[in-house]
Coordinates of C-alpha atoms in Angstrom, one line a residue:
M1 CA 39.4 25.6 -17.1
N2 CA 37.3 28.0 -14.9
Q3 CA 38.6 31.2 -13.7
E4 CA 39.9 30.0 -10.2
E5 CA 41.6 27.3 -11.9
T6 CA 43.2 30.0 -14.4
V7 CA 44.3 32.2 -11.4
Q8 CA 46.0 29.4 -10.0
Y9 CA 47.8 28.5 -12.9
L10 CA 48.7 31.7 -13.5
K11 CA 50.1 32.4 -10.0
N12 CA 52.0 28.9 -10.3
V13 CA 53.7 30.4 -13.5
T14 CA 54.5 33.6 -12.1
R15 CA 58.5 33.7 -10.8
S16 CA 58.8 34.7 -7.5
I17 CA 62.2 36.2 -6.7
P18 CA 63.0 36.8 -2.7
D19 CA 65.0 39.6 -1.7
Y20 CA 64.7 41.7 -5.0
P21 CA 65.0 44.6 -5.2
K22 CA 66.0 44.6 -1.6
P23 CA 65.9 42.2 1.5
G24 CA 62.3 41.6 2.5
I25 CA 60.7 42.1 -0.8
V26 CA 59.3 39.0 -3.0
F27 CA 59.5 40.4 -6.6
R28 CA 56.5 39.1 -9.0
D29 CA 58.4 38.5 -12.3
L30 CA 55.4 38.4 -14.9
T31 CA 57.8 37.8 -17.6
T32 CA 57.2 34.1 -17.2
I33 CA 53.7 34.7 -18.1
F34 CA 54.6 36.8 -21.0
Q35 CA 56.7 34.5 -22.6
D36 CA 54.7 31.5 -22.7
G37 CA 51.9 31.6 -25.0
K38 CA 49.4 29.6 -23.2
S39 CA 49.7 31.4 -20.0
F40 CA 49.6 34.9 -21.8
S41 CA 46.6 33.9 -23.9
M42 CA 44.9 32.9 -20.2
A43 CA 46.0 36.1 -18.7
L44 CA 44.6 38.3 -21.6
D45 CA 41.2 36.3 -21.7
S46 CA 40.9 36.9 -17.7
L47 CA 41.7 40.6 -18.4
M48 CA 39.0 40.9 -21.3
N49 CA 36.5 39.4 -19.0
C50 CA 37.0 42.5 -16.7
L51 CA 36.1 44.7 -19.8
K52 CA 32.5 43.2 -19.7
D53 CA 29.6 44.8 -18.7
E54 CA 26.9 42.9 -16.3
N55 CA 25.4 41.3 -19.3
S56 CA 28.8 40.0 -20.6
E57 CA 28.9 42.5 -23.3
P58 CA 32.2 44.3 -24.1
I59 CA 32.2 47.7 -22.6
T60 CA 33.0 50.5 -24.7
F61 CA 36.4 52.4 -24.6
D62 CA 38.4 54.6 -26.9
K63 CA 41.8 53.9 -25.5
L64 CA 43.8 51.7 -23.6
A65 CA 46.7 53.5 -21.8
G66 CA 49.4 51.4 -20.8
I67 CA 51.8 52.3 -18.2
E68 CA 55.7 51.7 -18.9
A69 CA 56.8 49.0 -19.4
R70 CA 54.6 45.8 -19.0
G71 CA 51.5 47.8 -19.0
F72 CA 52.5 48.4 -22.8
V73 CA 52.6 44.7 -23.4
L74 CA 49.2 44.0 -21.9
A75 CA 47.4 47.3 -23.5
G76 CA 48.8 46.4 -27.1
A77 CA 47.8 42.8 -26.7
L78 CA 44.2 43.9 -25.5
A79 CA 43.7 46.5 -28.1
A80 CA 44.5 43.9 -30.8
K81 CA 42.1 41.6 -29.5
M82 CA 39.3 43.9 -28.6
G83 CA 39.9 47.1 -30.8
G84 CA 40.7 50.7 -29.5
G85 CA 44.1 52.6 -29.7
V86 CA 46.8 52.5 -27.0
A87 CA 48.4 55.6 -25.5
L88 CA 51.9 55.2 -23.9
L89 CA 52.3 56.5 -20.4
R90 CA 56.2 56.7 -20.2
K91 CA 58.9 57.4 -18.1
P92 CA 60.5 60.9 -18.7
G93 CA 62.9 61.5 -22.1
K94 CA 61.5 58.5 -23.7
L95 CA 58.8 60.4 -26.1
P96 CA 59.9 62.5 -29.1
Y97 CA 56.9 64.7 -29.6
K98 CA 55.2 67.3 -27.6
K99 CA 54.1 65.8 -24.2
R100 CA 52.5 66.4 -21.0
G101 CA 53.7 65.0 -17.5
I102 CA 53.2 64.5 -14.3
E103 CA 55.5 63.9 -11.1
Y104 CA 54.5 61.8 -8.1
K105 CA 55.9 60.4 -4.9
L106 CA 57.0 57.0 -4.5
E107 CA 57.7 55.2 -1.3
Y108 CA 61.5 56.2 -1.6
G109 CA 61.6 59.3 -3.8
E110 CA 59.8 60.5 -6.7
D111 CA 59.1 59.7 -10.4
A112 CA 57.0 60.7 -13.3
L113 CA 55.1 59.8 -16.4
E114 CA 54.8 61.7 -19.6
M115 CA 52.5 61.2 -22.8
H116 CA 52.3 62.7 -26.1
V117 CA 49.8 66.0 -25.9
D118 CA 47.6 64.1 -28.7
A119 CA 47.7 60.6 -27.1
I120 CA 44.1 61.2 -25.3
Q121 CA 41.7 63.5 -26.7
P122 CA 39.2 65.3 -24.6
G123 CA 35.9 63.0 -23.9
E124 CA 37.7 59.9 -24.6
R125 CA 36.7 56.5 -22.6
V126 CA 40.1 55.3 -21.3
V127 CA 41.2 52.0 -19.6
V128 CA 44.3 52.5 -17.6
V129 CA 46.5 49.4 -18.1
D130 CA 49.4 48.2 -15.8
D131 CA 50.9 44.8 -14.9
L132 CA 50.9 45.4 -11.1
L133 CA 49.4 47.1 -8.5
A134 CA 51.3 47.5 -5.3
T135 CA 51.2 50.9 -3.5
G136 CA 49.2 52.5 -6.4
G137 CA 51.4 56.0 -6.8
T138 CA 52.1 55.1 -10.5
A139 CA 48.7 54.1 -11.4
E140 CA 47.0 57.1 -9.5
A141 CA 49.5 59.4 -11.8
G142 CA 48.5 57.6 -14.8
C143 CA 44.9 58.3 -14.0
K144 CA 45.6 62.0 -13.4
L145 CA 47.8 62.3 -16.5
V146 CA 45.0 60.9 -18.7
E147 CA 42.4 63.0 -16.8
E148 CA 44.4 66.2 -17.2
A149 CA 44.1 65.2 -20.9
G150 CA 40.2 65.4 -20.7
G151 CA 40.0 61.6 -20.9
R152 CA 37.5 59.7 -18.9
I153 CA 38.9 56.6 -16.7
I154 CA 36.2 53.9 -17.1
K155 CA 38.5 51.2 -15.7
V156 CA 41.8 50.6 -14.1
L157 CA 43.1 47.1 -14.9
F158 CA 45.7 45.2 -13.3
L159 CA 47.0 41.3 -14.0
V160 CA 48.4 41.2 -10.7
E161 CA 47.8 42.7 -7.2
L162 CA 49.4 42.9 -3.8
P163 CA 46.5 43.7 -1.2
E164 CA 48.6 44.2 1.7
L165 CA 50.2 47.3 0.1
E166 CA 46.8 49.2 0.0
G167 CA 47.2 50.6 -3.6
R168 CA 43.3 50.6 -4.3
K169 CA 43.3 53.4 -1.4
K170 CA 45.2 55.7 -3.7
L171 CA 42.9 54.9 -6.6
G172 CA 39.7 56.0 -4.6
D173 CA 36.5 55.5 -6.6
Y174 CA 38.1 54.2 -9.8
D175 CA 36.6 50.9 -11.1
I176 CA 39.4 48.5 -10.6
N177 CA 39.8 45.0 -11.5
S178 CA 42.7 42.7 -10.8
I179 CA 43.2 39.0 -11.9
I180 CA 46.1 37.5 -9.4
T181 CA 46.4 38.6 -5.9
F182 CA 49.5 37.7 -4.0
E183 CA 49.6 38.2 -0.2
G184 CA 52.8 39.6 1.2
Q185 CA 55.1 42.0 -0.4

């Protein structure tokens, strides 16, 4: 299957739930990809292709920073296949050790992310991973948190992107890749 066919297959597997969490929103439920071995493998292969240079050689990184919660699934699976460690970027109150955090604004309120103080070391090359890019606020906060720890963001990676919400604008000059795009919210 070529990349275009893979993307279409994964789009077809994704469950779309209208009017969730509120009227007018179509929720893209990626658990349907994760729970099917073939689909999950295809998604990981596509994401791994984004972690190659112009000569199709794997890029060098130290850590994959997975954003809670589905970003953990992707970052962990990618690390198992490609090497590198996993740093967990979590919602507040979930980490037991010393942590650093960042607060950020969402479309309808505020949120925060935290990570252990020793999750990222200064100078480490980091790929930030999340399941979906919508407005970009959570990914932007995750990138800032990694950079505040001294990490260097070399790639920001998403399985799905909703381009109409213009999340890429918040992420500025980062090298961003997504596999699947869905038009509309």
